[in-house]
Amino acid sequence: MRIAILIADDDPHIRKLVAFYLQKEGYQILQAEDGQAASLLLESERVHLAIVDVMMPGKDGLELCREIRDHYDIPVILLTAKGQVEDKERGFLSGTDDYLVKPFEPRELLLRIKALLRRYQVAAVQAITIGGTRIDRLSHEVHIGERVLLLPRREFELLFQLASHPDRVFTREQLLDLIWGAGYQGDSRTIDVHVKRLRERFADLPQDFVITTVRGIGYKLEVQSA
């Protein structure tokens, strides 16, 4: 798996410089020239870390950082030309994980990226095993004994999200934001349809887990006792 890093900055020279160094390290790079473009990429692509410039036209970096913190579980590094304590305070209050003042050494940025990815354990959680069931994020396959299920993307991401947090209750709105993206305009009953399909797919297979409806709230995944 290649780790995908989003660079959101209205300065094309900064984007090009950062992309050059990070691509040499093997990272996949996504670029956005403003906050709105970054939001669209977050909705459509899997992003593991975001590098966000504070001063962007339209939706600025602080607003984008708050949006990321509300809807995505990824680390954020804010870039800014201002290094005053008050500026850093605003950045951390918006939810950023780290703060880097321009101009900066690309090597320092790289070290901070690696530290945050370790903290978030981005590279580690690519497969989940529950009893005899293995949910593989790289292949989008679910292995149950010798059986292999290849799930549609949305169904797989829904299952993986629930399985990543056993017994945690997710509202329909939270699941929509996490899987379909914050800009999704559809009905929350979309979640009900996908849960129904997942239950049907696993109905005749060994039950290492069940997806339980929490009335009036949403869903959770419960691990079944052996």
PDB file of C-alpha atoms in Angstrom:
ATOM      1  CA  MET A   1       0.000   0.000   0.000  1.00  0.00           C
ATOM      2  CA  ARG A   2       1.239   3.499  -0.846  1.00  0.00           C
ATOM      3  CA  ILE A   3       0.437   6.080   1.781  1.00  0.00           C
ATOM      4  CA  ALA A   4      -1.435   9.008   0.226  1.00  0.00           C
ATOM      5  CA  ILE A   5      -0.628  12.544   1.379  1.00  0.00           C
ATOM      6  CA  LEU A   6      -2.763  15.547   0.483  1.00  0.00           C
ATOM      7  CA  ILE A   7      -0.978  18.879  -0.057  1.00  0.00           C
ATOM      8  CA  ALA A   8      -3.402  21.814   0.111  1.00  0.00           C
ATOM      9  CA  ASP A   9      -1.646  25.099  -0.692  1.00  0.00           C
ATOM     10  CA  ASP A  10      -2.442  27.909  -3.130  1.00  0.00           C
ATOM     11  CA  ASP A  11       1.282  28.360  -3.867  1.00  0.00           C
ATOM     12  CA  PRO A  12       2.178  25.994  -6.740  1.00  0.00           C
ATOM     13  CA  HIS A  13       5.884  26.269  -5.917  1.00  0.00           C
ATOM     14  CA  ILE A  14       5.317  24.973  -2.384  1.00  0.00           C
ATOM     15  CA  ARG A  15       3.147  22.139  -3.690  1.00  0.00           C
ATOM     16  CA  LYS A  16       5.772  21.186  -6.263  1.00  0.00           C
ATOM     17  CA  LEU A  17       8.638  21.309  -3.744  1.00  0.00           C
ATOM     18  CA  VAL A  18       6.843  19.236  -1.110  1.00  0.00           C
ATOM     19  CA  ALA A  19       5.564  16.762  -3.700  1.00  0.00           C
ATOM     20  CA  PHE A  20       9.075  16.299  -5.106  1.00  0.00           C
ATOM     21  CA  TYR A  21      10.589  15.333  -1.756  1.00  0.00           C
ATOM     22  CA  LEU A  22       7.698  13.156  -0.628  1.00  0.00           C
ATOM     23  CA  GLN A  23       7.447  11.259  -3.910  1.00  0.00           C
ATOM     24  CA  LYS A  24      11.137  10.383  -3.570  1.00  0.00           C
ATOM     25  CA  GLU A  25      10.189   8.734  -0.268  1.00  0.00           C
ATOM     26  CA  GLY A  26       7.542   6.644  -2.004  1.00  0.00           C
ATOM     27  CA  TYR A  27       4.425   8.542  -0.950  1.00  0.00           C
ATOM     28  CA  GLN A  28       1.462   9.033  -3.261  1.00  0.00           C
ATOM     29  CA  ILE A  29       0.740  12.755  -3.588  1.00  0.00           C
ATOM     30  CA  LEU A  30      -2.606  14.485  -4.059  1.00  0.00           C
ATOM     31  CA  GLN A  31      -2.558  18.244  -4.675  1.00  0.00           C
ATOM     32  CA  ALA A  32      -5.211  20.907  -4.085  1.00  0.00           C
ATOM     33  CA  GLU A  33      -4.888  24.621  -4.817  1.00  0.00           C
ATOM     34  CA  ASP A  34      -7.511  25.676  -2.258  1.00  0.00           C
ATOM     35  CA  GLY A  35      -9.686  24.400   0.564  1.00  0.00           C
ATOM     36  CA  GLN A  36     -12.643  23.500  -1.620  1.00  0.00           C
ATOM     37  CA  ALA A  37     -10.509  21.379  -3.943  1.00  0.00           C
ATOM     38  CA  ALA A  38      -9.007  19.681  -0.887  1.00  0.00           C
ATOM     39  CA  SER A  39     -12.479  18.845   0.441  1.00  0.00           C
ATOM     40  CA  LEU A  40     -13.410  17.221  -2.861  1.00  0.00           C
ATOM     41  CA  LEU A  41     -10.248  15.098  -2.833  1.00  0.00           C
ATOM     42  CA  LEU A  42     -10.916  14.017   0.745  1.00  0.00           C
ATOM     43  CA  GLU A  43     -14.379  12.873  -0.309  1.00  0.00           C
ATOM     44  CA  SER A  44     -13.238  10.931  -3.370  1.00  0.00           C
ATOM     45  CA  GLU A  45      -9.797   9.582  -2.420  1.00  0.00           C
ATOM     46  CA  ARG A  46      -8.307   7.704   0.504  1.00  0.00           C
ATOM     47  CA  VAL A  47      -5.999  10.185   2.248  1.00  0.00           C
ATOM     48  CA  HIS A  48      -3.707   9.161   5.109  1.00  0.00           C
ATOM     49  CA  LEU A  49      -2.305  12.593   6.049  1.00  0.00           C
ATOM     50  CA  ALA A  50      -3.013  16.205   5.078  1.00  0.00           C
ATOM     51  CA  ILE A  51      -0.550  19.099   4.788  1.00  0.00           C
ATOM     52  CA  VAL A  52      -2.603  22.290   4.852  1.00  0.00           C
ATOM     53  CA  ASP A  53      -1.581  25.918   4.304  1.00  0.00           C
ATOM     54  CA  VAL A  54      -3.369  28.319   6.634  1.00  0.00           C
ATOM     55  CA  MET A  55      -3.732  31.233   4.194  1.00  0.00           C
ATOM     56  CA  MET A  56      -5.759  29.944   1.249  1.00  0.00           C
ATOM     57  CA  PRO A  57      -8.488  31.784  -0.670  1.00  0.00           C
ATOM     58  CA  GLY A  58     -12.080  30.871   0.087  1.00  0.00           C
ATOM     59  CA  LYS A  59     -12.054  28.058   2.624  1.00  0.00           C
ATOM     60  CA  ASP A  60      -8.861  28.724   4.573  1.00  0.00           C
ATOM     61  CA  GLY A  61      -6.615  26.184   6.250  1.00  0.00           C
ATOM     62  CA  LEU A  62      -8.133  26.558   9.711  1.00  0.00           C
ATOM     63  CA  GLU A  63     -11.625  25.875   8.380  1.00  0.00           C
ATOM     64  CA  LEU A  64     -10.364  22.913   6.368  1.00  0.00           C
ATOM     65  CA  CYS A  65      -8.561  21.574   9.431  1.00  0.00           C
ATOM     66  CA  ARG A  66     -11.772  21.736  11.486  1.00  0.00           C
ATOM     67  CA  GLU A  67     -13.615  19.933   8.683  1.00  0.00           C
ATOM     68  CA  ILE A  68     -10.990  17.189   8.587  1.00  0.00           C
ATOM     69  CA  ARG A  69     -11.093  16.784  12.349  1.00  0.00           C
ATOM     70  CA  ASP A  70     -14.904  16.521  12.323  1.00  0.00           C
ATOM     71  CA  HIS A  71     -15.135  13.924   9.562  1.00  0.00           C
ATOM     72  CA  TYR A  72     -11.825  12.084   9.109  1.00  0.00           C
ATOM     73  CA  ASP A  73      -9.405  10.282  11.389  1.00  0.00           C
ATOM     74  CA  ILE A  74      -6.152  11.439   9.786  1.00  0.00           C
ATOM     75  CA  PRO A  75      -3.233  13.583  10.977  1.00  0.00           C
ATOM     76  CA  VAL A  76      -2.952  17.209   9.845  1.00  0.00           C
ATOM     77  CA  ILE A  77       0.107  19.444   9.550  1.00  0.00           C
ATOM     78  CA  LEU A  78      -0.564  23.172   9.163  1.00  0.00           C
ATOM     79  CA  LEU A  79       1.843  25.347   7.176  1.00  0.00           C
ATOM     80  CA  THR A  80       1.996  29.082   7.788  1.00  0.00           C
ATOM     81  CA  ALA A  81       4.167  32.125   7.276  1.00  0.00           C
ATOM     82  CA  LYS A  82       3.247  33.310  10.784  1.00  0.00           C
ATOM     83  CA  GLY A  83       5.080  31.906  13.772  1.00  0.00           C
ATOM     84  CA  GLN A  84       3.556  33.862  16.650  1.00  0.00           C
ATOM     85  CA  VAL A  85       2.196  31.960  19.640  1.00  0.00           C
ATOM     86  CA  GLU A  86      -1.314  33.290  18.940  1.00  0.00           C
ATOM     87  CA  ASP A  87      -1.209  31.903  15.397  1.00  0.00           C
ATOM     88  CA  LYS A  88      -0.086  28.504  16.636  1.00  0.00           C
ATOM     89  CA  GLU A  89      -2.802  28.556  19.275  1.00  0.00           C
ATOM     90  CA  ARG A  90      -5.470  29.114  16.608  1.00  0.00           C
ATOM     91  CA  GLY A  91      -4.008  26.251  14.621  1.00  0.00           C
ATOM     92  CA  PHE A  92      -4.055  23.798  17.492  1.00  0.00           C
ATOM     93  CA  LEU A  93      -7.557  24.889  18.510  1.00  0.00           C
ATOM     94  CA  SER A  94      -8.715  24.067  14.982  1.00  0.00           C
ATOM     95  CA  GLY A  95      -7.491  20.509  15.525  1.00  0.00           C
ATOM     96  CA  THR A  96      -4.104  20.348  13.830  1.00  0.00           C
ATOM     97  CA  ASP A  97      -1.590  17.760  15.007  1.00  0.00           C
ATOM     98  CA  ASP A  98       1.504  19.758  14.089  1.00  0.00           C
ATOM     99  CA  TYR A  99       2.499  23.223  12.923  1.00  0.00           C
ATOM    100  CA  LEU A 100       5.366  24.207  10.613  1.00  0.00           C
ATOM    101  CA  VAL A 101       6.437  27.771   9.850  1.00  0.00           C
ATOM    102  CA  LYS A 102       7.567  28.732   6.337  1.00  0.00           C
ATOM    103  CA  PRO A 103      10.251  28.617   5.113  1.00  0.00           C
ATOM    104  CA  PHE A 104      11.035  25.119   6.330  1.00  0.00           C
ATOM    105  CA  GLU A 105      13.484  22.362   5.513  1.00  0.00           C
ATOM    106  CA  PRO A 106      11.822  19.525   3.568  1.00  0.00           C
ATOM    107  CA  ARG A 107      13.680  17.040   5.756  1.00  0.00           C
ATOM    108  CA  GLU A 108      12.049  18.483   8.873  1.00  0.00           C
ATOM    109  CA  LEU A 109       8.623  18.142   7.259  1.00  0.00           C
ATOM    110  CA  LEU A 110       9.423  14.534   6.358  1.00  0.00           C
ATOM    111  CA  LEU A 111      10.440  13.726   9.938  1.00  0.00           C
ATOM    112  CA  ARG A 112       7.204  15.188  11.260  1.00  0.00           C
ATOM    113  CA  ILE A 113       5.165  13.253   8.700  1.00  0.00           C
ATOM    114  CA  LYS A 114       6.792   9.971   9.700  1.00  0.00           C
ATOM    115  CA  ALA A 115       6.236  10.698  13.391  1.00  0.00           C
ATOM    116  CA  LEU A 116       2.540  11.428  12.852  1.00  0.00           C
ATOM    117  CA  LEU A 117       2.016   8.344  10.698  1.00  0.00           C
ATOM    118  CA  ARG A 118       3.566   6.234  13.463  1.00  0.00           C
ATOM    119  CA  ARG A 119       1.344   7.914  16.039  1.00  0.00           C
ATOM    120  CA  TYR A 120      -1.765   7.203  13.985  1.00  0.00           C
ATOM    121  CA  GLN A 121      -0.505   3.696  13.111  1.00  0.00           C
ATOM    122  CA  VAL A 122      -1.449   4.315   9.479  1.00  0.00           C
ATOM    123  CA  ALA A 123       0.640   1.528   8.004  1.00  0.00           C
ATOM    124  CA  ALA A 124      -0.387  -1.093  10.548  1.00  0.00           C
ATOM    125  CA  VAL A 125      -4.148  -1.364  10.245  1.00  0.00           C
ATOM    126  CA  GLN A 126      -4.674  -2.919   6.845  1.00  0.00           C
ATOM    127  CA  ALA A 127      -6.266  -6.168   7.989  1.00  0.00           C
ATOM    128  CA  ILE A 128      -8.548  -7.114  10.859  1.00  0.00           C
ATOM    129  CA  THR A 129      -9.011 -10.640  12.166  1.00  0.00           C
ATOM    130  CA  ILE A 130     -12.114 -11.595  14.143  1.00  0.00           C
ATOM    131  CA  GLY A 131     -12.203 -15.278  15.019  1.00  0.00           C
ATOM    132  CA  GLY A 132     -11.853 -17.120  11.726  1.00  0.00           C
ATOM    133  CA  THR A 133     -12.699 -14.048   9.647  1.00  0.00           C
ATOM    134  CA  ARG A 134      -9.994 -11.855   8.118  1.00  0.00           C
ATOM    135  CA  ILE A 135     -10.959  -8.504   6.575  1.00  0.00           C
ATOM    136  CA  ASP A 136      -8.216  -7.382   4.171  1.00  0.00           C
ATOM    137  CA  ARG A 137      -8.206  -3.719   3.231  1.00  0.00           C
ATOM    138  CA  LEU A 138      -5.636  -4.070   0.462  1.00  0.00           C
ATOM    139  CA  SER A 139      -7.649  -6.564  -1.588  1.00  0.00           C
ATOM    140  CA  HIS A 140     -11.142  -5.643  -0.320  1.00  0.00           C
ATOM    141  CA  GLU A 141     -11.578  -9.348   0.395  1.00  0.00           C
ATOM    142  CA  VAL A 142     -13.088 -11.044   3.416  1.00  0.00           C
ATOM    143  CA  HIS A 143     -11.619 -14.482   4.166  1.00  0.00           C
ATOM    144  CA  ILE A 144     -13.776 -16.866   6.188  1.00  0.00           C
ATOM    145  CA  GLY A 145     -11.988 -20.176   6.459  1.00  0.00           C
ATOM    146  CA  GLU A 146     -11.441 -21.207   2.853  1.00  0.00           C
ATOM    147  CA  ARG A 147     -14.215 -18.966   1.557  1.00  0.00           C
ATOM    148  CA  VAL A 148     -13.375 -15.592   0.033  1.00  0.00           C
ATOM    149  CA  LEU A 149     -15.873 -12.759  -0.365  1.00  0.00           C
ATOM    150  CA  LEU A 150     -15.019  -9.838  -2.644  1.00  0.00           C
ATOM    151  CA  LEU A 151     -17.206  -6.952  -1.501  1.00  0.00           C
ATOM    152  CA  PRO A 152     -18.215  -3.761  -3.316  1.00  0.00           C
ATOM    153  CA  ARG A 153     -16.173  -0.790  -2.129  1.00  0.00           C
ATOM    154  CA  ARG A 154     -18.837   0.915   0.020  1.00  0.00           C
ATOM    155  CA  GLU A 155     -19.913  -2.311   1.691  1.00  0.00           C
ATOM    156  CA  PHE A 156     -16.308  -3.202   2.420  1.00  0.00           C
ATOM    157  CA  GLU A 157     -15.483   0.223   3.888  1.00  0.00           C
ATOM    158  CA  LEU A 158     -18.621   0.084   6.047  1.00  0.00           C
ATOM    159  CA  LEU A 159     -17.665  -3.347   7.367  1.00  0.00           C
ATOM    160  CA  PHE A 160     -14.036  -2.324   7.928  1.00  0.00           C
ATOM    161  CA  GLN A 161     -15.067   0.806   9.817  1.00  0.00           C
ATOM    162  CA  LEU A 162     -17.378  -1.108  12.143  1.00  0.00           C
ATOM    163  CA  ALA A 163     -14.891  -3.968  12.612  1.00  0.00           C
ATOM    164  CA  SER A 164     -12.108  -1.501  13.465  1.00  0.00           C
ATOM    165  CA  HIS A 165     -14.099  -0.428  16.532  1.00  0.00           C
ATOM    166  CA  PRO A 166     -16.005  -3.425  17.960  1.00  0.00           C
ATOM    167  CA  ASP A 167     -18.932  -2.474  20.227  1.00  0.00           C
ATOM    168  CA  ARG A 168     -18.633   1.208  19.324  1.00  0.00           C
ATOM    169  CA  VAL A 169     -21.950   2.682  18.227  1.00  0.00           C
ATOM    170  CA  PHE A 170     -21.847   4.775  15.047  1.00  0.00           C
ATOM    171  CA  THR A 171     -24.721   6.990  13.994  1.00  0.00           C
ATOM    172  CA  ARG A 172     -25.861   6.794  10.389  1.00  0.00           C
ATOM    173  CA  GLU A 173     -24.608  10.344   9.871  1.00  0.00           C
ATOM    174  CA  GLN A 174     -21.139   9.466  11.181  1.00  0.00           C
ATOM    175  CA  LEU A 175     -20.915   6.470   8.856  1.00  0.00           C
ATOM    176  CA  LEU A 176     -22.027   8.562   5.889  1.00  0.00           C
ATOM    177  CA  ASP A 177     -19.339  11.156   6.636  1.00  0.00           C
ATOM    178  CA  LEU A 178     -16.610   8.563   7.145  1.00  0.00           C
ATOM    179  CA  ILE A 179     -17.369   6.423   4.103  1.00  0.00           C
ATOM    180  CA  TRP A 180     -19.278   8.549   1.580  1.00  0.00           C
ATOM    181  CA  GLY A 181     -17.594  11.846   2.522  1.00  0.00           C
ATOM    182  CA  ALA A 182     -18.733  15.015   4.246  1.00  0.00           C
ATOM    183  CA  GLY A 183     -20.295  16.425   1.072  1.00  0.00           C
ATOM    184  CA  TYR A 184     -22.606  13.459   0.440  1.00  0.00           C
ATOM    185  CA  GLN A 185     -26.170  14.689  -0.078  1.00  0.00           C
ATOM    186  CA  GLY A 186     -28.013  11.360  -0.043  1.00  0.00           C
ATOM    187  CA  ASP A 187     -30.392   9.932   2.525  1.00  0.00           C
ATOM    188  CA  SER A 188     -29.026   8.321   5.691  1.00  0.00           C
ATOM    189  CA  ARG A 189     -31.119   5.263   4.838  1.00  0.00           C
ATOM    190  CA  THR A 190     -28.315   4.440   2.403  1.00  0.00           C
ATOM    191  CA  ILE A 191     -26.556   2.998   5.458  1.00  0.00           C
ATOM    192  CA  ASP A 192     -29.545   0.769   6.215  1.00  0.00           C
ATOM    193  CA  VAL A 193     -29.469  -0.624   2.670  1.00  0.00           C
ATOM    194  CA  HIS A 194     -25.748  -1.436   2.846  1.00  0.00           C
ATOM    195  CA  VAL A 195     -26.053  -3.021   6.297  1.00  0.00           C
ATOM    196  CA  LYS A 196     -28.902  -5.193   4.992  1.00  0.00           C
ATOM    197  CA  ARG A 197     -26.724  -6.350   2.093  1.00  0.00           C
ATOM    198  CA  LEU A 198     -23.829  -7.160   4.408  1.00  0.00           C
ATOM    199  CA  ARG A 199     -26.075  -9.199   6.677  1.00  0.00           C
ATOM    200  CA  GLU A 200     -27.412 -11.119   3.695  1.00  0.00           C
ATOM    201  CA  ARG A 201     -23.896 -11.895   2.430  1.00  0.00           C
ATOM    202  CA  PHE A 202     -22.841 -13.341   5.793  1.00  0.00           C
ATOM    203  CA  ALA A 203     -26.129 -15.060   6.667  1.00  0.00           C
ATOM    204  CA  ASP A 204     -25.036 -18.568   5.612  1.00  0.00           C
ATOM    205  CA  LEU A 205     -21.440 -18.247   6.829  1.00  0.00           C
ATOM    206  CA  PRO A 206     -19.852 -18.851  10.253  1.00  0.00           C
ATOM    207  CA  GLN A 207     -20.858 -15.984  12.516  1.00  0.00           C
ATOM    208  CA  ASP A 208     -17.744 -14.500  14.126  1.00  0.00           C
ATOM    209  CA  PHE A 209     -19.541 -11.174  14.431  1.00  0.00           C
ATOM    210  CA  VAL A 210     -22.928  -9.563  13.952  1.00  0.00           C
ATOM    211  CA  ILE A 211     -23.874  -6.027  12.949  1.00  0.00           C
ATOM    212  CA  THR A 212     -26.410  -4.899  15.517  1.00  0.00           C
ATOM    213  CA  THR A 213     -28.982  -2.143  15.136  1.00  0.00           C
ATOM    214  CA  VAL A 214     -28.994   0.345  18.005  1.00  0.00           C
ATOM    215  CA  ARG A 215     -32.531   1.649  17.843  1.00  0.00           C
ATOM    216  CA  GLY A 216     -32.817   5.352  17.139  1.00  0.00           C
ATOM    217  CA  ILE A 217     -29.046   5.785  16.822  1.00  0.00           C
ATOM    218  CA  GLY A 218     -27.249   3.584  14.303  1.00  0.00           C
ATOM    219  CA  TYR A 219     -25.147   0.421  14.242  1.00  0.00           C
ATOM    220  CA  LYS A 220     -22.332  -1.421  15.961  1.00  0.00           C
ATOM    221  CA  LEU A 221     -20.388  -4.610  15.308  1.00  0.00           C
ATOM    222  CA  GLU A 222     -20.422  -7.206  18.074  1.00  0.00           C
ATOM    223  CA  VAL A 223     -17.891 -10.031  18.277  1.00  0.00           C
ATOM    224  CA  GLN A 224     -19.534 -13.388  18.919  1.00  0.00           C
ATOM    225  CA  SER A 225     -18.169 -15.630  21.653  1.00  0.00           C
ATOM    226  CA  ALA A 226     -16.567 -18.868  20.539  1.00  0.00           C
TER     227      ALA A 226
END
